[in-house]
């Protein structure tokens, strides 16, 4: 496949990037969806019984703090390793083969998922969450940068896949562990999800139309065919040689797009992993769902919103200035959820479900617009690096949200007792 074909993005390429987004991001979704179950590994036998008995709270307004750890701890274990890996990839990984990176991604994710599923130790589980997200962070930076060798449509396919990961991961995990549906243990549910990690490996090696202008240079050098080498070198997209200082300078023009998205993600994940944990409805107003089931379905519905917004850019491409409105809207959403933890004014869980759906719409729209816009406006010789920078944006927002989530959890629990 030459340069012309790479620009047109075959159906195999688009499907591959959609699957990259789906399968690579699934461990991230699973770690967040399973945060309550992972926390249970560190609770007493009494608290584990409460987590696993599948009963809904009988009364509304009861404090759900107790001895529970904030799910923000899981968010920190999720976000911190991922952002470190993304920064390292952004500055230092341009000369590492995409095939090598992909092999590392798949290996790390398989090992981490098995450890999280099988261990009974809370510290080991948290370590494995961090390991899994190292793989996810490497994958996100790798695949977004990889899209620079293809048309802009691959970024939309990738973003749609990440949105689908939210729905598939959270809804499937909720359904598999829901006592009223499949009723698998969290351990077995996580092990079932390994099928997506294996799909990630197979997609890269057997489905993707690899751009020959990127890979054939190695074959040409091996064959010592000077004419072929020169031809492929001319086809290979030029990448600007930059020092570390120059790369930092290249980030500055992107901040106008990155900062609004980061604020959106801070507010968004403060809701998801700091506030939702403390919003629990009783049987009459919560569809008879248990505390952990409510948490899982909150995550699932939020992901539906993210998927819908990430998949709609090709149909509804809003102007870039809308990026600056999303932070204010998401902060207002977070304020409503914070007020609910203290005042309990929502009449039914459906209201909270509607608001969490909107949170997903805001976050997904902001991220996909940022990725697509940067892919369109930056110069070709710095596109790979610029997209790697964008890949760190949501991670930074999630990392900061882990601190705000823990902070709000402590404030609320001290207030309501």
Short mmCIF file of C-alpha atoms in Angstrom, two decimals:
data_model
loop_
_atom_site.label_atom_id
_atom_site.label_comp_id
_atom_site.label_asym_id
_atom_site.label_seq_id
_atom_site.Cartn_x
_atom_site.Cartn_y
_atom_site.Cartn_z
CA UNK A 1 0.00 0.00 0.00
CA UNK A 2 1.54 3.25 -1.09
CA UNK A 3 0.99 6.76 0.17
CA UNK A 4 -2.11 7.32 -1.90
CA UNK A 5 -3.86 4.28 -0.48
CA UNK A 6 -2.86 5.21 3.05
CA UNK A 7 -4.57 8.58 2.58
CA UNK A 8 -7.86 6.96 1.51
CA UNK A 9 -8.02 4.67 4.58
CA UNK A 10 -9.41 1.27 3.54
CA UNK A 11 -12.28 -0.33 5.42
CA UNK A 12 -9.79 -2.70 7.05
CA UNK A 13 -7.83 0.26 8.36
CA UNK A 14 -10.93 2.00 9.73
CA UNK A 15 -12.20 -1.18 11.39
CA UNK A 16 -8.72 -1.77 12.83
CA UNK A 17 -8.53 1.69 14.39
CA UNK A 18 -12.04 1.28 15.78
CA UNK A 19 -10.97 -2.02 17.37
CA UNK A 20 -7.75 -0.42 18.64
CA UNK A 21 -9.85 2.18 20.47
CA UNK A 22 -12.25 -0.46 21.78
CA UNK A 23 -9.82 -3.14 22.93
CA UNK A 24 -6.99 -0.92 24.17
CA UNK A 25 -9.26 1.22 26.35
CA UNK A 26 -11.25 -1.66 27.79
CA UNK A 27 -8.89 -2.34 30.76
CA UNK A 28 -9.23 1.33 31.75
CA UNK A 29 -13.01 1.03 31.71
CA UNK A 30 -12.95 -2.27 33.59
CA UNK A 31 -10.70 -0.92 36.34
CA UNK A 32 -13.09 1.99 36.92
CA UNK A 33 -16.22 -0.17 36.66
CA UNK A 34 -14.69 -2.67 39.08
CA UNK A 35 -13.39 0.00 41.48
CA UNK A 36 -15.95 -0.89 44.15
CA UNK A 37 -15.13 -4.60 43.80
CA UNK A 38 -11.39 -3.89 43.99
CA UNK A 39 -12.01 -1.78 47.10
CA UNK A 40 -13.81 -4.79 48.59
CA UNK A 41 -10.50 -6.67 48.52
CA UNK A 42 -9.32 -4.27 51.19
CA UNK A 43 -12.45 -4.26 53.32
CA UNK A 44 -13.32 -6.40 56.31
CA UNK A 45 -15.32 -9.60 55.92
CA UNK A 46 -18.40 -7.69 57.08
CA UNK A 47 -18.01 -5.10 54.37
CA UNK A 48 -17.32 -7.75 51.75
CA UNK A 49 -20.59 -9.40 52.72
CA UNK A 50 -22.39 -6.09 52.21
CA UNK A 51 -20.77 -5.70 48.79
CA UNK A 52 -21.63 -9.19 47.62
CA UNK A 53 -25.12 -9.85 48.99
CA UNK A 54 -26.84 -8.09 46.08
CA UNK A 55 -29.47 -6.29 48.18
CA UNK A 56 -30.59 -2.70 47.71
CA UNK A 57 -30.53 -0.14 50.56
CA UNK A 58 -33.86 -0.10 52.41
CA UNK A 59 -33.74 3.60 53.32
CA UNK A 60 -32.67 6.68 51.38
CA UNK A 61 -30.36 9.14 53.10
CA UNK A 62 -28.19 6.63 54.94
CA UNK A 63 -24.47 7.49 54.98
CA UNK A 64 -22.45 5.26 52.68
CA UNK A 65 -19.02 6.32 53.88
CA UNK A 66 -18.30 3.88 56.70
CA UNK A 67 -14.88 2.25 56.36
CA UNK A 68 -14.87 2.45 52.57
CA UNK A 69 -11.89 3.75 50.68
CA UNK A 70 -12.48 6.42 48.07
CA UNK A 71 -12.64 5.04 44.54
CA UNK A 72 -10.38 8.00 43.75
CA UNK A 73 -7.53 5.77 44.96
CA UNK A 74 -8.27 3.37 42.10
CA UNK A 75 -8.48 6.37 39.77
CA UNK A 76 -5.02 7.51 40.87
CA UNK A 77 -3.61 4.01 40.35
CA UNK A 78 -5.33 4.10 36.97
CA UNK A 79 -4.17 7.56 35.87
CA UNK A 80 -0.67 8.09 37.25
CA UNK A 81 1.16 5.23 35.49
CA UNK A 82 -0.73 5.97 32.28
CA UNK A 83 0.27 9.63 32.19
CA UNK A 84 3.93 8.82 32.95
CA UNK A 85 4.00 6.35 30.05
CA UNK A 86 2.29 8.84 27.73
CA UNK A 87 4.86 11.53 28.53
CA UNK A 88 7.75 9.13 27.93
CA UNK A 89 6.21 8.03 24.62
CA UNK A 90 5.58 11.63 23.62
CA UNK A 91 9.22 12.64 24.00
CA UNK A 92 11.27 9.50 23.48
CA UNK A 93 9.42 6.73 21.60
CA UNK A 94 9.41 8.03 18.03
CA UNK A 95 12.19 5.63 17.02
CA UNK A 96 10.60 2.55 18.59
CA UNK A 97 8.84 0.24 16.13
CA UNK A 98 5.04 0.24 16.32
CA UNK A 99 5.15 -3.56 16.18
CA UNK A 100 7.37 -3.69 19.27
CA UNK A 101 5.12 -1.23 21.08
CA UNK A 102 2.04 -3.26 20.21
CA UNK A 103 3.56 -6.49 21.51
CA UNK A 104 4.41 -4.80 24.81
CA UNK A 105 0.87 -3.36 25.08
CA UNK A 106 -0.81 -6.74 24.69
CA UNK A 107 1.59 -8.53 27.05
CA UNK A 108 1.24 -5.96 29.84
CA UNK A 109 -2.54 -5.89 29.64
CA UNK A 110 -2.91 -9.68 29.79
CA UNK A 111 -0.62 -9.99 32.82
CA UNK A 112 -2.29 -7.11 34.66
CA UNK A 113 -5.85 -8.30 34.05
CA UNK A 114 -5.05 -11.78 35.36
CA UNK A 115 -3.45 -10.35 38.51
CA UNK A 116 -6.37 -8.00 39.26
CA UNK A 117 -8.85 -10.83 38.76
CA UNK A 118 -7.06 -13.44 40.85
CA UNK A 119 -5.41 -11.62 43.74
CA UNK A 120 -7.13 -11.21 47.11
CA UNK A 121 -4.63 -8.57 48.24
CA UNK A 122 -5.74 -4.95 47.94
CA UNK A 123 -2.18 -3.53 47.49
CA UNK A 124 -1.39 -6.13 44.80
CA UNK A 125 -4.68 -5.33 43.06
CA UNK A 126 -3.88 -1.60 43.07
CA UNK A 127 -0.40 -2.35 41.69
CA UNK A 128 -1.94 -4.44 38.90
CA UNK A 129 -4.38 -1.64 38.08
CA UNK A 130 -1.38 0.63 37.59
CA UNK A 131 0.33 -1.99 35.43
CA UNK A 132 -2.77 -2.37 33.26
CA UNK A 133 -2.94 1.36 32.73
CA UNK A 134 0.72 1.48 31.73
CA UNK A 135 -0.36 -0.72 28.84
CA UNK A 136 -3.40 1.43 28.12
CA UNK A 137 -1.35 4.63 28.21
CA UNK A 138 1.24 3.17 25.87
CA UNK A 139 -1.54 2.01 23.57
CA UNK A 140 -3.34 5.33 23.50
CA UNK A 141 -0.20 7.31 22.65
CA UNK A 142 0.88 4.68 20.14
CA UNK A 143 -2.36 4.39 18.20
CA UNK A 144 -3.15 8.12 18.15
CA UNK A 145 0.39 8.81 16.87
CA UNK A 146 0.06 5.93 14.41
CA UNK A 147 -2.99 7.66 12.89
CA UNK A 148 -0.65 10.37 11.55
CA UNK A 149 0.31 7.88 8.80
CA UNK A 150 -3.33 7.58 7.72
CA UNK A 151 -6.23 9.90 6.91
CA UNK A 152 -8.09 11.96 9.53
CA UNK A 153 -10.94 9.45 9.39
CA UNK A 154 -8.82 7.06 11.45
CA UNK A 155 -8.94 9.49 14.40
CA UNK A 156 -12.74 9.44 14.26
CA UNK A 157 -12.71 5.63 14.08
CA UNK A 158 -10.30 5.49 17.03
CA UNK A 159 -12.40 7.92 19.10
CA UNK A 160 -15.58 6.00 18.31
CA UNK A 161 -13.84 2.80 19.42
CA UNK A 162 -12.81 4.35 22.74
CA UNK A 163 -16.42 5.40 23.25
CA UNK A 164 -17.61 1.90 22.42
CA UNK A 165 -15.11 0.56 24.96
CA UNK A 166 -16.96 2.52 27.59
CA UNK A 167 -20.31 0.97 26.72
CA UNK A 168 -19.04 -2.56 26.11
CA UNK A 169 -16.73 -2.61 29.13
CA UNK A 170 -18.99 -1.03 31.72
CA UNK A 171 -22.28 -2.55 30.52
CA UNK A 172 -20.84 -6.02 29.99
CA UNK A 173 -19.10 -5.99 33.38
CA UNK A 174 -22.29 -4.76 35.04
CA UNK A 175 -24.36 -7.44 33.30
CA UNK A 176 -21.89 -10.24 34.01
CA UNK A 177 -21.74 -9.40 37.73
CA UNK A 178 -25.39 -8.40 38.20
CA UNK A 179 -27.14 -11.00 40.43
CA UNK A 180 -30.35 -10.53 38.44
CA UNK A 181 -28.63 -11.26 35.09
CA UNK A 182 -25.49 -13.47 34.73
CA UNK A 183 -24.26 -13.35 38.35
CA UNK A 184 -20.57 -14.08 37.71
CA UNK A 185 -18.03 -13.23 40.37
CA UNK A 186 -15.89 -10.12 39.66
CA UNK A 187 -12.91 -12.48 39.17
CA UNK A 188 -14.59 -14.53 36.43
CA UNK A 189 -16.05 -11.43 34.78
CA UNK A 190 -12.58 -9.89 34.44
CA UNK A 191 -11.13 -13.12 33.04
CA UNK A 192 -13.90 -13.29 30.43
CA UNK A 193 -12.92 -9.79 29.29
CA UNK A 194 -9.45 -11.02 28.26
CA UNK A 195 -10.97 -11.95 24.90
CA UNK A 196 -10.78 -8.26 23.96
CA UNK A 197 -7.05 -8.06 24.71
CA UNK A 198 -6.40 -11.02 22.42
CA UNK A 199 -8.54 -9.31 19.78
CA UNK A 200 -6.28 -6.26 20.07
CA UNK A 201 -3.26 -8.37 19.16
CA UNK A 202 -4.97 -10.16 16.27
CA UNK A 203 -6.28 -6.89 14.80
CA UNK A 204 -2.82 -5.37 14.45
CA UNK A 205 -1.16 -8.45 13.02
CA UNK A 206 -3.92 -9.81 10.76
CA UNK A 207 -6.54 -7.14 9.96
CA UNK A 208 -4.78 -3.78 9.64
CA UNK A 209 -3.56 -2.61 6.23
CA UNK A 210 -0.04 -1.66 7.28
CA UNK A 211 1.37 1.39 5.46
CA UNK A 212 4.24 0.02 3.39
CA UNK A 213 5.84 3.44 3.20
CA UNK A 214 6.45 3.08 6.94
CA UNK A 215 7.66 -0.53 7.10
CA UNK A 216 9.17 -1.48 3.76
CA UNK A 217 12.28 0.64 4.37
CA UNK A 218 13.56 -2.06 6.73
CA UNK A 219 13.00 -4.74 4.11
CA UNK A 220 14.76 -2.60 1.52
CA UNK A 221 17.78 -2.12 3.77
CA UNK A 222 17.87 -5.84 4.48
CA UNK A 223 17.87 -6.61 0.75
CA UNK A 224 20.48 -3.90 0.11
CA UNK A 225 18.39 -2.62 -2.79
CA UNK A 226 19.56 0.99 -3.06
CA UNK A 227 16.94 1.98 -5.64
CA UNK A 228 14.11 0.54 -3.57
CA UNK A 229 15.50 2.19 -0.44
CA UNK A 230 15.53 5.63 -2.06
CA UNK A 231 12.01 5.16 -3.43
CA UNK A 232 10.56 4.21 -0.05
CA UNK A 233 12.50 6.95 1.71
CA UNK A 234 10.83 9.47 -0.61
CA UNK A 235 7.41 7.96 0.18
CA UNK A 236 7.98 7.83 3.94
CA UNK A 237 6.35 10.80 5.71
CA UNK A 238 8.99 13.23 6.93
CA UNK A 239 9.20 13.69 10.68
CA UNK A 240 10.85 16.86 11.94
CA UNK A 241 14.00 16.20 13.95
CA UNK A 242 13.62 18.09 17.23
CA UNK A 243 15.44 18.42 20.52
CA UNK A 244 13.68 18.00 23.85
CA UNK A 245 13.51 21.79 24.24
CA UNK A 246 12.02 22.21 20.77
CA UNK A 247 9.38 19.59 21.53
CA UNK A 248 8.36 21.49 24.65
CA UNK A 249 8.04 24.65 22.53
CA UNK A 250 5.81 22.78 20.06
CA UNK A 251 3.37 22.03 22.88
CA UNK A 252 2.62 25.71 23.59
CA UNK A 253 0.36 26.40 20.53
CA UNK A 254 -1.67 23.29 21.37
CA UNK A 255 -2.55 24.43 24.89
CA UNK A 256 -5.49 26.52 23.67
CA UNK A 257 -7.19 23.24 22.71
CA UNK A 258 -5.79 21.00 25.44
CA UNK A 259 -6.60 23.02 28.56
CA UNK A 260 -10.40 23.14 28.05
CA UNK A 261 -10.45 19.38 27.50
CA UNK A 262 -8.38 18.84 30.63
CA UNK A 263 -10.81 20.88 32.74
CA UNK A 264 -13.74 18.90 31.31
CA UNK A 265 -12.05 15.64 32.31
CA UNK A 266 -11.21 16.87 35.82
CA UNK A 267 -14.88 17.68 36.48
CA UNK A 268 -16.05 14.54 34.68
CA UNK A 269 -13.95 12.06 36.63
CA UNK A 270 -14.52 13.89 39.89
CA UNK A 271 -18.17 13.00 39.31
CA UNK A 272 -17.47 9.42 38.22
CA UNK A 273 -14.92 8.39 40.82
CA UNK A 274 -15.43 10.86 43.66
CA UNK A 275 -19.12 11.66 43.94
CA UNK A 276 -21.09 8.80 42.37
CA UNK A 277 -19.70 6.40 44.97
CA UNK A 278 -21.60 8.34 47.65
CA UNK A 279 -24.90 8.69 45.76
CA UNK A 280 -27.05 5.66 46.56
CA UNK A 281 -30.82 5.32 46.14
CA UNK A 282 -33.08 3.05 48.17
CA UNK A 283 -35.06 0.13 46.75
CA UNK A 284 -38.14 2.18 45.93
CA UNK A 285 -36.22 4.87 44.07
CA UNK A 286 -33.33 2.84 42.66
CA UNK A 287 -34.92 0.00 40.64
CA UNK A 288 -34.11 -2.42 43.51
CA UNK A 289 -30.43 -2.24 42.57
CA UNK A 290 -27.75 -2.90 45.17
CA UNK A 291 -25.18 -0.24 46.00
CA UNK A 292 -22.50 -1.78 43.79
CA UNK A 293 -25.00 -2.43 40.99
CA UNK A 294 -26.03 1.23 41.04
CA UNK A 295 -22.38 2.24 40.78
CA UNK A 296 -21.79 -0.09 37.82
CA UNK A 297 -24.86 1.15 35.96
CA UNK A 298 -23.85 4.76 36.56
CA UNK A 299 -20.59 3.92 34.81
CA UNK A 300 -22.40 2.16 31.95
CA UNK A 301 -24.81 5.02 31.27
CA UNK A 302 -22.00 7.58 31.41
CA UNK A 303 -20.15 5.55 28.78
CA UNK A 304 -23.21 5.53 26.51
CA UNK A 305 -23.02 9.32 26.43
CA UNK A 306 -19.29 9.27 25.72
CA UNK A 307 -19.73 6.77 22.89
CA UNK A 308 -22.58 8.72 21.28
CA UNK A 309 -20.59 11.96 21.27
CA UNK A 310 -17.32 10.39 20.13
CA UNK A 311 -19.05 8.66 17.22
CA UNK A 312 -21.07 11.64 15.99
CA UNK A 313 -18.35 14.07 14.88
CA UNK A 314 -18.55 12.95 11.25
CA UNK A 315 -22.30 13.73 11.34
CA UNK A 316 -22.27 16.83 13.56
CA UNK A 317 -18.94 18.67 13.44
CA UNK A 318 -19.33 21.68 15.73
CA UNK A 319 -16.97 24.71 15.58
CA UNK A 320 -13.84 24.60 17.68
CA UNK A 321 -14.94 27.52 19.90
CA UNK A 322 -17.51 25.21 21.50
CA UNK A 323 -14.56 23.55 23.27
CA UNK A 324 -14.48 26.55 25.62
CA UNK A 325 -18.11 26.08 26.69
CA UNK A 326 -17.80 22.44 27.76
CA UNK A 327 -15.69 23.13 30.90
CA UNK A 328 -18.36 25.42 32.38
CA UNK A 329 -21.15 22.94 31.60
CA UNK A 330 -19.24 20.03 33.13
CA UNK A 331 -18.36 22.00 36.27
CA UNK A 332 -22.06 22.83 36.69
CA UNK A 333 -22.82 19.13 36.36
CA UNK A 334 -20.25 18.30 39.05
CA UNK A 335 -21.78 20.94 41.34
CA UNK A 336 -25.20 19.28 41.01
CA UNK A 337 -23.79 15.87 41.96
CA UNK A 338 -21.87 17.37 44.89
CA UNK A 339 -25.06 19.01 46.15
CA UNK A 340 -26.93 15.70 45.84
CA UNK A 341 -24.44 13.94 48.14
CA UNK A 342 -25.29 16.47 50.88
CA UNK A 343 -28.93 17.42 50.25
CA UNK A 344 -30.44 14.27 48.65
CA UNK A 345 -32.87 16.26 46.50
CA UNK A 346 -33.09 13.94 43.47
CA UNK A 347 -36.46 12.13 43.48
CA UNK A 348 -35.29 9.03 41.61
CA UNK A 349 -32.15 7.38 40.26
CA UNK A 350 -33.37 8.16 36.72
CA UNK A 351 -32.52 11.83 37.29
CA UNK A 352 -28.95 10.92 38.22
CA UNK A 353 -28.77 8.55 35.24
CA UNK A 354 -29.79 11.42 32.94
CA UNK A 355 -27.15 13.76 34.36
CA UNK A 356 -24.38 11.16 34.14
CA UNK A 357 -25.36 10.57 30.50
CA UNK A 358 -24.91 14.29 29.85
CA UNK A 359 -21.49 14.19 31.55
CA UNK A 360 -20.45 11.53 29.06
CA UNK A 361 -21.72 13.63 26.15
CA UNK A 362 -19.67 16.64 27.26
CA UNK A 363 -16.46 14.68 27.80
CA UNK A 364 -16.65 12.64 24.61
CA UNK A 365 -17.47 15.67 22.45
CA UNK A 366 -14.58 17.69 23.85
CA UNK A 367 -12.00 14.95 23.36
CA UNK A 368 -12.93 13.86 19.85
CA UNK A 369 -13.09 17.47 18.64
CA UNK A 370 -9.65 18.18 20.08
CA UNK A 371 -8.05 15.12 18.44
CA UNK A 372 -9.72 15.75 15.08
CA UNK A 373 -8.89 19.46 15.04
CA UNK A 374 -5.22 18.96 15.89
CA UNK A 375 -4.94 16.23 13.24
CA UNK A 376 -6.33 18.71 10.70
CA UNK A 377 -4.37 21.87 11.51
CA UNK A 378 -0.82 20.82 12.46
CA UNK A 379 1.96 20.47 9.92
CA UNK A 380 2.59 16.91 8.65
CA UNK A 381 6.16 16.74 9.97
CA UNK A 382 5.04 17.35 13.58
CA UNK A 383 1.65 15.63 13.41
CA UNK A 384 2.84 12.39 15.03
CA UNK A 385 4.30 14.28 18.00
CA UNK A 386 1.32 16.65 18.30
CA UNK A 387 -1.15 13.78 18.45
CA UNK A 388 0.96 12.11 21.14
CA UNK A 389 0.66 15.35 23.13
CA UNK A 390 -3.12 15.30 22.73
CA UNK A 391 -3.14 11.72 24.05
CA UNK A 392 -1.80 12.98 27.39
CA UNK A 393 -4.58 15.54 27.85
CA UNK A 394 -7.34 13.31 29.16
CA UNK A 395 -4.80 11.44 31.29
CA UNK A 396 -3.73 14.66 33.00
CA UNK A 397 -7.36 15.54 33.64
CA UNK A 398 -8.06 12.09 35.10
CA UNK A 399 -4.94 12.30 37.28
CA UNK A 400 -5.99 15.64 38.79
CA UNK A 401 -9.51 14.26 39.22
CA UNK A 402 -8.15 11.42 41.35
CA UNK A 403 -6.99 14.03 43.88
CA UNK A 404 -10.20 16.07 43.74
CA UNK A 405 -12.23 12.86 44.03
CA UNK A 406 -10.41 11.78 47.20
CA UNK A 407 -10.66 15.34 48.56
CA UNK A 408 -14.41 15.61 47.95
CA UNK A 409 -14.93 12.11 49.37
CA UNK A 410 -13.25 13.15 52.61
CA UNK A 411 -15.13 16.47 52.80
CA UNK A 412 -18.51 14.84 52.22
CA UNK A 413 -17.90 11.98 54.64
CA UNK A 414 -16.76 14.36 57.38
CA UNK A 415 -19.87 16.46 56.77
CA UNK A 416 -22.51 13.71 56.70
CA UNK A 417 -20.70 11.31 59.05
#
